[in-house]
Coordinates of C-alpha atoms in Angstrom, one line a residue:
Chain C
M20 CA 98.8 -25.9 -85.5
L21 CA 102.2 -27.6 -85.7
W22 CA 101.2 -30.1 -83.0
F23 CA 98.0 -30.9 -84.9
D24 CA 100.1 -31.7 -88.0
I25 CA 102.5 -33.9 -86.1
I26 CA 99.9 -35.9 -84.2
S27 CA 97.7 -36.3 -87.3
G28 CA 100.8 -37.4 -89.3
I29 CA 101.5 -40.2 -86.7
V30 CA 97.8 -41.3 -86.7
G31 CA 97.6 -41.3 -90.5
G32 CA 100.9 -43.2 -90.8
L33 CA 99.7 -45.9 -88.3
M34 CA 96.4 -46.2 -90.2
L35 CA 98.2 -46.7 -93.5
I36 CA 100.5 -49.4 -91.9
L37 CA 97.5 -51.2 -90.3
A38 CA 95.5 -51.1 -93.6
F39 CA 98.5 -52.5 -95.5
L40 CA 98.9 -55.3 -93.0
A41 CA 95.1 -56.0 -93.0
I42 CA 95.1 -56.4 -96.8
N43 CA 98.3 -58.6 -96.9
S44 CA 97.9 -60.8 -93.9
K45 CA 97.6 -64.5 -94.5
K46 CA 95.0 -65.5 -91.9
L47 CA 91.5 -64.0 -92.2
I48 CA 91.0 -63.5 -88.5
N49 CA 94.1 -61.4 -88.3
S50 CA 92.9 -59.3 -91.1
V51 CA 89.5 -58.7 -89.4
L52 CA 91.1 -57.7 -86.0
L53 CA 93.5 -55.3 -87.8
L54 CA 90.5 -53.7 -89.4
S55 CA 89.0 -53.3 -85.9
G56 CA 92.2 -51.5 -84.7
L57 CA 92.2 -49.3 -87.8
S58 CA 88.7 -48.2 -87.0
M59 CA 89.7 -47.3 -83.4
L60 CA 92.4 -45.1 -85.0
A61 CA 89.8 -43.6 -87.2
V62 CA 87.9 -42.6 -84.0
V63 CA 91.0 -40.7 -82.9
A64 CA 91.1 -39.0 -86.3
F65 CA 87.4 -38.0 -86.1
V66 CA 87.9 -36.5 -82.6
M67 CA 90.9 -34.5 -83.9
L68 CA 88.8 -33.2 -86.8
K69 CA 86.2 -31.9 -84.3
A70 CA 83.4 -34.3 -85.2
P71 CA 82.2 -35.9 -81.9
D72 CA 78.9 -37.2 -83.3
V73 CA 80.7 -39.2 -86.0
A74 CA 83.4 -40.4 -83.5
I75 CA 80.7 -41.9 -81.2
T76 CA 79.0 -43.7 -84.0
E77 CA 82.2 -45.0 -85.5
A78 CA 83.4 -46.2 -82.0
V79 CA 80.2 -48.2 -81.5
I80 CA 79.8 -49.6 -85.0
G81 CA 83.3 -49.9 -86.5
S82 CA 85.0 -51.5 -83.6
G83 CA 82.1 -53.5 -82.1
L84 CA 79.4 -54.5 -84.5
V85 CA 81.2 -54.9 -87.8
T86 CA 84.0 -56.9 -86.2
S87 CA 81.5 -59.2 -84.4
L88 CA 79.7 -59.8 -87.7
F89 CA 82.9 -60.8 -89.5
V90 CA 83.9 -63.1 -86.6
F91 CA 80.5 -64.8 -86.6
T92 CA 80.8 -65.5 -90.3
L93 CA 84.2 -67.0 -89.8
L94 CA 83.1 -69.1 -86.8
S95 CA 80.1 -70.6 -88.5
T96 CA 82.1 -71.6 -91.6
R97 CA 85.0 -73.0 -89.6
K98 CA 82.8 -75.6 -88.0
E99 CA 81.4 -76.8 -91.3
A100 CA 84.9 -77.4 -92.5
K101 CA 85.5 -79.6 -89.5
K102 CA 82.6 -81.9 -90.1
Chain T
M28 CA 98.5 -34.2 -93.4
I29 CA 95.5 -36.4 -92.4
Q30 CA 93.8 -35.5 -95.7
Y31 CA 96.7 -37.1 -97.6
A32 CA 96.5 -40.1 -95.4
A33 CA 92.8 -40.4 -96.0
I34 CA 93.3 -40.3 -99.8
L35 CA 96.0 -42.9 -99.6
L36 CA 93.8 -45.1 -97.4
F37 CA 91.1 -44.9 -100.0
V38 CA 93.5 -45.9 -102.8
L39 CA 94.8 -48.8 -100.6
G40 CA 91.3 -50.1 -100.1
L41 CA 90.8 -50.0 -103.9
Y42 CA 94.0 -51.9 -104.3
G43 CA 92.8 -54.5 -101.8
I44 CA 89.6 -55.0 -103.7
F45 CA 91.4 -55.5 -107.0
I46 CA 94.2 -57.7 -105.8
S47 CA 92.5 -60.1 -103.4
T48 CA 90.7 -63.2 -104.4
N49 CA 89.1 -63.9 -101.1
T50 CA 85.6 -62.6 -100.5
I51 CA 86.2 -61.8 -96.8
K52 CA 89.4 -59.9 -97.8
M53 CA 87.4 -57.9 -100.3
L54 CA 84.9 -56.9 -97.7
V55 CA 87.7 -55.9 -95.3
S56 CA 89.2 -53.8 -98.1
L57 CA 85.8 -52.2 -98.8
N58 CA 85.6 -51.2 -95.1
I59 CA 89.1 -49.7 -95.3
L60 CA 88.0 -47.7 -98.4
E61 CA 84.9 -46.5 -96.5
I62 CA 86.9 -45.3 -93.5
G63 CA 89.3 -43.4 -95.8
L64 CA 86.4 -41.8 -97.6
N65 CA 84.7 -40.7 -94.4
I66 CA 87.8 -39.1 -93.0
F67 CA 88.3 -37.3 -96.3
I68 CA 84.8 -35.9 -96.4
I69 CA 85.0 -34.7 -92.8
S70 CA 88.4 -33.1 -93.5
I71 CA 86.9 -30.9 -96.2
G72 CA 85.0 -28.8 -93.6
F73 CA 87.9 -28.5 -91.0
N74 CA 89.2 -25.3 -89.7
Y75 CA 92.2 -24.9 -87.4
Q76 CA 90.5 -22.3 -85.3
G77 CA 87.1 -24.0 -85.4
I78 CA 85.2 -25.7 -82.6
A79 CA 82.7 -28.6 -82.8
P80 CA 79.3 -27.4 -84.1
I81 CA 77.5 -27.6 -80.8
L82 CA 76.2 -24.5 -79.1
S83 CA 76.9 -24.4 -75.4
S84 CA 75.5 -21.9 -72.8
V85 CA 78.7 -19.8 -72.8
S86 CA 79.2 -19.6 -76.5
D87 CA 78.0 -16.5 -78.3
T88 CA 78.7 -14.8 -81.6
G89 CA 82.3 -14.5 -82.8
L90 CA 83.2 -18.1 -82.6
I91 CA 84.3 -20.1 -85.6
Y92 CA 82.7 -23.5 -86.1
V93 CA 83.8 -26.4 -88.4
D94 CA 81.4 -27.2 -91.2
P95 CA 78.5 -29.4 -89.8
L96 CA 77.2 -30.5 -93.2
P97 CA 79.9 -33.2 -94.0
Q98 CA 79.5 -34.5 -90.5
A99 CA 75.8 -35.0 -91.0
L100 CA 76.4 -36.8 -94.3
V101 CA 79.1 -39.1 -92.8
L102 CA 76.9 -39.9 -89.8
T103 CA 74.3 -41.6 -92.0
A104 CA 77.0 -43.1 -94.3
I105 CA 78.6 -45.0 -91.4
V106 CA 75.2 -46.6 -90.5
I107 CA 74.6 -47.5 -94.1
G108 CA 78.1 -49.1 -94.1
V109 CA 76.9 -51.6 -91.5
G110 CA 74.0 -52.6 -93.6
T111 CA 76.1 -53.1 -96.8
T112 CA 78.8 -55.1 -94.8
A113 CA 76.2 -57.3 -93.3
L114 CA 74.6 -58.0 -96.7
G115 CA 78.0 -58.7 -98.2
L116 CA 78.8 -61.1 -95.4
A117 CA 75.5 -62.9 -95.9
F118 CA 76.3 -63.4 -99.5
A119 CA 79.8 -64.6 -98.6
K120 CA 78.3 -67.2 -96.3
S121 CA 75.9 -68.5 -98.8
I122 CA 78.7 -68.7 -101.4
Y123 CA 80.7 -70.7 -98.8
Q124 CA 77.8 -73.1 -98.3
K125 CA 77.7 -73.8 -102.0
Y126 CA 81.4 -74.1 -102.9
Q127 CA 83.0 -74.8 -99.4
S128 CA 85.5 -72.0 -99.9
F129 CA 85.8 -68.2 -99.7
D130 CA 88.3 -68.1 -102.5
L131 CA 87.2 -67.1 -106.0
N132 CA 89.6 -69.4 -107.8
D133 CA 88.1 -72.5 -106.2
M134 CA 84.7 -71.5 -107.4
E135 CA 86.0 -71.3 -111.0
E136 CA 87.2 -74.9 -110.9
S137 CA 83.9 -76.3 -109.7
L138 CA 81.9 -74.6 -112.3
Chain E
M8 CA 91.2 -28.2 -56.7
T9 CA 92.3 -27.8 -60.3
I10 CA 95.9 -28.7 -59.5
A11 CA 94.8 -31.8 -57.6
G12 CA 92.8 -32.9 -60.6
Y13 CA 95.7 -32.6 -62.9
V14 CA 97.9 -34.6 -60.4
F15 CA 95.3 -37.3 -60.5
M16 CA 95.3 -37.3 -64.3
I17 CA 99.1 -37.6 -64.4
I18 CA 99.0 -40.5 -62.0
G19 CA 96.4 -42.2 -64.2
G20 CA 98.6 -41.7 -67.3
L21 CA 101.5 -43.3 -65.4
F22 CA 99.4 -46.3 -64.5
F23 CA 98.5 -46.7 -68.2
L24 CA 102.2 -46.5 -69.2
L25 CA 103.1 -49.1 -66.6
G26 CA 100.3 -51.3 -67.9
G27 CA 101.5 -51.1 -71.4
L28 CA 105.0 -51.9 -70.4
G29 CA 103.7 -54.9 -68.4
V30 CA 101.8 -56.2 -71.4
L31 CA 104.9 -56.0 -73.5
R32 CA 107.3 -57.5 -70.9
M33 CA 105.2 -60.3 -69.3
P34 CA 106.0 -63.8 -70.6
D35 CA 102.5 -65.5 -71.2
T36 CA 98.8 -64.7 -71.6
F37 CA 97.7 -65.0 -68.0
N38 CA 100.4 -62.6 -66.7
R39 CA 99.5 -60.2 -69.4
I40 CA 95.9 -60.2 -68.5
Q41 CA 96.9 -59.4 -64.9
A42 CA 99.1 -56.5 -65.9
G43 CA 96.5 -55.1 -68.3
T44 CA 93.5 -55.2 -66.1
K45 CA 95.1 -53.7 -63.0
A46 CA 96.5 -50.8 -65.0
T47 CA 93.2 -50.2 -66.8
T48 CA 91.2 -50.1 -63.5
L49 CA 93.5 -47.8 -61.6
G50 CA 94.4 -45.6 -64.5
A51 CA 90.9 -45.1 -65.6
F52 CA 89.7 -44.3 -62.1
S53 CA 92.5 -41.8 -61.5
V54 CA 91.8 -40.0 -64.8
L55 CA 88.1 -39.9 -64.2
I56 CA 88.5 -38.6 -60.6
G57 CA 90.9 -35.9 -62.0
V58 CA 88.3 -34.9 -64.6
G59 CA 85.7 -34.7 -61.9
L60 CA 87.9 -32.5 -59.7
V61 CA 88.7 -30.1 -62.5
N62 CA 85.0 -29.7 -63.5
F63 CA 83.3 -29.9 -60.1
E64 CA 79.6 -29.9 -61.1
W65 CA 76.9 -32.4 -60.2
S66 CA 76.1 -33.3 -63.7
W67 CA 79.7 -34.3 -64.4
I68 CA 80.0 -36.2 -61.2
A69 CA 76.9 -38.3 -61.8
K70 CA 78.2 -39.3 -65.2
I71 CA 81.6 -40.1 -63.8
I72 CA 80.0 -42.4 -61.2
I73 CA 78.1 -44.3 -63.9
I74 CA 81.3 -44.8 -65.9
I75 CA 83.2 -46.0 -62.8
V76 CA 80.4 -48.5 -62.0
F77 CA 80.6 -49.7 -65.6
I78 CA 84.3 -50.3 -65.4
V79 CA 84.0 -52.0 -62.0
I80 CA 81.5 -54.5 -63.5
S81 CA 82.9 -55.0 -67.0
N82 CA 86.6 -55.3 -66.3
P83 CA 86.6 -58.4 -64.1
I84 CA 84.0 -60.1 -66.4
G85 CA 86.1 -59.5 -69.5
S86 CA 89.4 -60.5 -68.0
S87 CA 88.0 -63.7 -66.5
T88 CA 86.3 -64.6 -69.8
I89 CA 89.6 -64.1 -71.7
A90 CA 91.5 -66.2 -69.1
K91 CA 88.9 -69.0 -69.3
A92 CA 88.9 -69.0 -73.1
T93 CA 92.7 -69.2 -73.0
Y94 CA 92.5 -72.1 -70.7
Y95 CA 90.0 -74.0 -72.8
S96 CA 92.1 -73.5 -76.0
K97 CA 94.6 -75.9 -74.5
Y98 CA 97.3 -73.3 -74.0
K99 CA 99.4 -73.9 -70.9
P100 CA 102.5 -71.9 -69.8
D101 CA 105.7 -73.8 -69.4
N102 CA 106.3 -72.9 -65.8
L103 CA 102.9 -73.9 -64.5
V104 CA 103.2 -75.5 -61.1
Q105 CA 99.7 -76.5 -60.2
D106 CA 96.5 -76.8 -62.2
D107 CA 93.5 -76.5 -60.0
L108 CA 90.8 -76.2 -62.7
E109 CA 91.7 -79.6 -64.2
K110 CA 90.9 -81.4 -60.9
R111 CA 87.7 -79.5 -60.4
G112 CA 86.4 -80.1 -63.9
D113 CA 84.1 -77.8 -65.9
E114 CA 82.4 -75.2 -63.8
Chain I
M7 CA 105.5 -59.3 -108.5
K8 CA 102.0 -58.7 -109.8
K9 CA 101.1 -57.4 -106.3
L10 CA 104.0 -55.0 -106.1
F11 CA 103.2 -53.7 -109.6
G12 CA 99.6 -53.1 -108.5
L13 CA 100.6 -51.4 -105.3
I14 CA 102.9 -49.0 -107.2
L15 CA 100.1 -48.3 -109.8
F16 CA 97.5 -47.5 -107.1
M17 CA 99.9 -45.4 -105.1
G18 CA 100.6 -43.4 -108.3
L19 CA 96.8 -43.0 -108.6
G20 CA 96.7 -41.7 -105.1
V21 CA 99.5 -39.2 -105.7
L22 CA 97.6 -38.0 -108.9
I23 CA 94.4 -37.5 -106.9
I24 CA 96.4 -35.4 -104.3
L25 CA 98.0 -33.3 -107.0
A26 CA 94.7 -32.8 -108.8
L27 CA 93.0 -31.6 -105.6
N28 CA 95.8 -29.4 -104.4
N29 CA 95.8 -26.7 -107.1
T30 CA 92.1 -26.0 -107.8
I31 CA 90.1 -22.9 -106.9
S32 CA 87.0 -24.7 -105.9
F33 CA 88.8 -27.0 -103.4
P34 CA 89.9 -25.1 -100.3
K35 CA 93.3 -25.6 -98.5
F36 CA 93.1 -28.0 -95.6
G37 CA 92.4 -26.2 -92.3
S38 CA 91.4 -22.8 -93.6
V39 CA 87.8 -23.2 -94.7
D40 CA 85.7 -20.1 -95.0
L41 CA 82.1 -20.9 -94.1
S42 CA 80.7 -17.6 -95.4
D43 CA 80.3 -18.9 -99.0
R44 CA 79.0 -22.3 -98.0
V45 CA 75.5 -23.5 -97.3
A46 CA 76.4 -24.3 -93.7
D47 CA 76.6 -20.6 -93.0
A48 CA 72.8 -20.5 -93.2
Y49 CA 72.5 -23.4 -90.7
L50 CA 74.7 -21.7 -88.2
D51 CA 72.9 -18.4 -88.4
N52 CA 71.5 -17.2 -85.0
D53 CA 68.0 -16.7 -86.2
N54 CA 67.8 -20.1 -87.8
V55 CA 69.2 -21.8 -84.7
S56 CA 66.6 -20.2 -82.4
E57 CA 63.9 -21.2 -84.9
V58 CA 64.9 -24.8 -85.1
G59 CA 65.9 -24.9 -81.4
S60 CA 68.5 -27.6 -81.5
A61 CA 71.9 -26.8 -79.8
N62 CA 73.6 -29.6 -81.8
I63 CA 73.8 -28.3 -85.3
V64 CA 74.5 -31.8 -86.7
T65 CA 71.3 -33.1 -85.3
A66 CA 69.5 -30.0 -86.7
I67 CA 70.8 -30.9 -90.1
V68 CA 70.2 -34.7 -89.9
V69 CA 66.6 -34.5 -88.6
G70 CA 65.5 -31.0 -89.2
Y71 CA 66.8 -29.7 -92.5
R72 CA 67.4 -33.0 -94.2
G73 CA 64.8 -35.2 -92.5
F74 CA 63.6 -36.6 -95.9
D75 CA 67.2 -37.8 -96.6
T76 CA 67.2 -39.5 -93.2
L77 CA 63.9 -41.3 -94.0
G78 CA 65.5 -42.7 -97.2
E79 CA 68.7 -43.7 -95.3
V80 CA 66.6 -45.6 -92.7
T81 CA 64.8 -47.3 -95.6
V82 CA 68.2 -48.4 -97.1
L83 CA 69.1 -50.0 -93.7
F84 CA 65.7 -51.7 -93.6
I85 CA 66.2 -53.2 -97.1
S86 CA 69.6 -54.5 -96.3
A87 CA 68.3 -56.1 -93.0
L88 CA 65.5 -57.6 -95.1
G89 CA 68.1 -59.0 -97.5
V90 CA 70.1 -60.6 -94.7
A91 CA 67.0 -62.1 -93.3
F92 CA 66.1 -63.5 -96.7
L93 CA 69.5 -65.1 -97.2
F94 CA 69.5 -66.7 -93.8
S95 CA 65.9 -68.1 -93.8
F96 CA 66.0 -71.8 -93.2
K97 CA 63.2 -74.3 -92.8
K98 CA 64.4 -75.5 -89.4
E99 CA 66.8 -73.2 -87.7
K100 CA 68.7 -73.3 -84.4
R101 CA 71.1 -71.1 -82.5
L102 CA 74.7 -71.2 -83.6
D103 CA 76.6 -73.4 -81.1
L104 CA 79.6 -71.4 -79.8
K105 CA 80.9 -74.4 -77.8
F106 CA 81.5 -72.2 -74.8
K107 CA 80.1 -72.9 -71.3
P108 CA 79.4 -69.6 -69.5
N109 CA 80.1 -69.5 -65.8
F110 CA 78.0 -67.9 -63.1
M111 CA 79.9 -64.6 -63.1
L112 CA 79.6 -64.1 -66.9
K113 CA 75.9 -65.0 -67.0
H114 CA 74.8 -62.6 -64.2
G115 CA 77.3 -59.9 -64.7
S116 CA 76.4 -59.4 -68.3
K117 CA 72.8 -58.9 -67.3
L118 CA 73.9 -56.1 -65.0
L119 CA 76.0 -54.6 -67.8
F120 CA 73.0 -54.8 -70.2
G121 CA 71.0 -52.6 -67.8
I122 CA 73.8 -50.0 -67.7
M123 CA 74.1 -50.0 -71.5
L124 CA 70.4 -49.6 -71.9
V125 CA 70.4 -46.6 -69.6
V126 CA 73.4 -45.0 -71.4
S127 CA 71.8 -45.6 -74.8
L128 CA 68.5 -44.0 -73.7
Y129 CA 70.5 -41.0 -72.3
I130 CA 72.4 -40.6 -75.6
I131 CA 69.2 -40.9 -77.7
T132 CA 67.1 -38.4 -75.6
H133 CA 69.9 -35.9 -75.4
G134 CA 70.6 -36.0 -79.1
H135 CA 69.7 -32.4 -79.7
L136 CA 71.9 -31.1 -76.8
T137 CA 75.1 -33.2 -76.7
P138 CA 77.0 -35.4 -79.2
G139 CA 75.1 -38.5 -80.1
G140 CA 71.6 -39.2 -81.0
G141 CA 69.5 -41.8 -82.6
F142 CA 72.1 -43.6 -84.7
P143 CA 74.8 -44.2 -82.1
G144 CA 72.1 -44.9 -79.4
G145 CA 70.4 -47.5 -81.5
A146 CA 73.8 -49.1 -82.2
I147 CA 74.5 -49.2 -78.5
I148 CA 71.2 -51.0 -77.9
A149 CA 72.1 -53.5 -80.6
S150 CA 75.5 -54.1 -78.9
G151 CA 73.8 -54.7 -75.6
V152 CA 71.7 -57.4 -77.3
L153 CA 74.9 -58.8 -78.8
L154 CA 76.4 -59.0 -75.3
L155 CA 73.4 -61.0 -74.1
Y156 CA 73.9 -63.4 -77.1
L157 CA 77.6 -63.9 -76.4
A158 CA 77.2 -64.3 -72.6
D159 CA 74.5 -67.0 -72.8
D160 CA 74.8 -69.9 -75.2
K161 CA 71.0 -70.7 -75.1
F162 CA 69.8 -67.1 -75.5
R163 CA 67.4 -66.2 -78.3
S164 CA 65.8 -62.8 -78.3
N165 CA 62.2 -62.2 -79.3
I166 CA 62.8 -61.6 -83.0
K167 CA 59.2 -61.0 -83.9
G168 CA 59.0 -58.3 -81.2
F169 CA 61.9 -56.6 -82.9
K170 CA 60.2 -56.7 -86.2
V171 CA 57.0 -55.2 -84.7
L172 CA 58.9 -52.5 -82.9
E173 CA 60.8 -51.6 -86.1
G174 CA 57.6 -51.4 -88.1
V175 CA 55.8 -49.3 -85.5
A176 CA 58.8 -46.8 -85.3
G177 CA 59.1 -46.5 -89.0
S178 CA 55.3 -45.9 -89.5
L179 CA 55.3 -43.3 -86.7
F180 CA 58.1 -41.5 -88.5
V181 CA 56.1 -41.2 -91.6
I182 CA 52.9 -40.3 -89.7
I183 CA 54.7 -37.4 -88.0
G184 CA 55.9 -36.3 -91.4
L185 CA 52.3 -36.4 -92.7
L186 CA 51.1 -34.4 -89.7
G187 CA 53.6 -31.8 -90.6
L188 CA 52.0 -31.8 -94.1
I189 CA 48.5 -31.3 -92.6
L190 CA 49.2 -28.9 -89.7
A191 CA 52.0 -26.9 -91.3
T192 CA 52.9 -26.6 -95.0
S193 CA 55.3 -29.3 -96.0
F194 CA 56.4 -32.9 -95.2
L195 CA 58.3 -33.3 -91.9
E196 CA 57.9 -29.7 -91.0
N197 CA 58.2 -28.7 -87.4
F198 CA 54.7 -28.1 -86.0
I199 CA 55.4 -28.0 -82.3
A200 CA 56.7 -24.8 -80.8
S201 CA 60.5 -25.0 -80.3
G202 CA 61.3 -23.8 -76.8
T203 CA 64.5 -22.1 -75.6
V204 CA 67.7 -23.5 -77.0
G205 CA 69.6 -25.8 -74.6
Q206 CA 66.7 -27.2 -72.6
L207 CA 65.7 -30.9 -72.7
L208 CA 62.1 -30.2 -73.8
S209 CA 62.9 -28.1 -76.8
A210 CA 63.5 -28.3 -80.6
G211 CA 59.9 -29.3 -81.5
I212 CA 59.7 -32.7 -83.3
I213 CA 63.4 -33.3 -83.4
P214 CA 63.7 -35.3 -80.2
I215 CA 60.6 -37.4 -81.0
I216 CA 61.9 -38.3 -84.5
Y217 CA 65.4 -39.1 -83.1
V218 CA 63.9 -41.5 -80.5
L219 CA 62.0 -43.2 -83.3
I220 CA 65.1 -43.4 -85.4
G221 CA 67.0 -44.9 -82.4
L222 CA 64.4 -47.6 -81.8
K223 CA 64.3 -48.5 -85.5
V224 CA 68.1 -48.6 -86.0
G225 CA 68.6 -50.6 -82.8
S226 CA 65.9 -53.2 -83.6
E227 CA 67.2 -53.6 -87.2
I228 CA 70.8 -54.2 -86.3
A229 CA 69.8 -56.5 -83.4
S230 CA 67.7 -58.6 -85.9
V231 CA 70.7 -58.7 -88.2
V232 CA 72.9 -60.0 -85.3
D233 CA 70.3 -62.6 -84.6
N234 CA 70.3 -63.7 -88.2
F235 CA 74.0 -64.1 -88.2
L236 CA 73.8 -66.3 -85.1
T237 CA 71.4 -68.9 -86.6
E238 CA 72.2 -71.9 -88.7
E239 CA 70.3 -74.7 -90.4
E240 CA 69.5 -77.7 -88.2
S241 CA 71.2 -80.6 -89.8
A242 CA 69.2 -83.3 -88.1

């Protein structure tokens, strides 16, 4: 019980730090990648809360698909700015 | 402990939506808010002695499970989150094609 | 059998630790890729073999073999793609002695 | 300065939420939940489990007890995919140029990886009522496999019309199975196939069939969204 609180405190604190950095970072791509790291930590939190179904779904969607959609949007607009 | 972190994550996402003027930043903040909310909903049904709600061949009566209902709700909420994020990004891209910028302040000037 | 499995898991954890240290300490991107991929391959294999020894059942071993094949294919592809992307983004380390890819052209 | 003030204000809001939730009777203390006064107690009852036949209780809730909710959820996903396709519809479209020349190893290794991902996703979908996983993560894994093919080959376009047809067929079969429940049994989406013993692959009645359909629908929808994000208007 004590170990659970310690590890969940570490995971929660890291998540808060990553969220703050993602909101306040200057470059958009850094913000998107920090969001990807945040959702990987959320997977750890879901596994600790005994929710394996949700953890699998979040691992596939949060760190893979959503990040790639953000990156595609940034890529397609970057080239228009160059022209 | 993780429940408090989830609530603070939710509030931080709300702060990001209010404070940022960039559409991509707003969507990132919306995702942060969603993650915090999901963790909070799951933590409502948690029990220290509980195990994951999956019956195995050895398990019998007398075991404590965590609440499976919040997990079922969050499972669908995550998949809906992809849809809303994709729709928001599509709007952001079409806004960019009109104003050549993601920033809301630039749009005001060209109006 | 169980003790051997736990020994394998501890070895895998040590490999992961060394890989993390290598990523922190190495000077440029190419060296970091090298440290990271070696540690990932060996560490993941050791942990998976340890899990298979602790739970010695056919259903577990079949899944572990599939995971190992996945890592064997995906890890070289990913690291080579990162290296190539780093090269094409005009990043060159300071102490580069010989650049073979420049002579050979795009391939 | 304005940002700092906003941060302090919102942190104060968070502290107020924590204080408000801590001292109420209806809100339980973290980690000591008593399931006996909740609705989940009925789902975890032994008679109910043997009636539904699904070892994974989350799957039993998502598809069995709340199948109508899931139908609405899939519809929401369908509408958002439709909106994305609407916003990205151009007269002449072409594939987004990533300016990256794939080498031999990437092109052929990614096809091998796509096969493994497809097998894993099929395993996850068909074992949704026994192990963690099911239609939603399996469909998302199919979509990430398609995304891998898009990233590995700069000329690749998937058959987008085939995805649309697959999505429509899966969605209509979902509704047809629900209507069969209305005809053969008493209510919409009711289980009309005998649920075998708990823990076997061929058990749980219509739950595996519906979860396979959900997996196909989610996978094709997210894959078509990815395809839409990788197209742009041809400027020529």
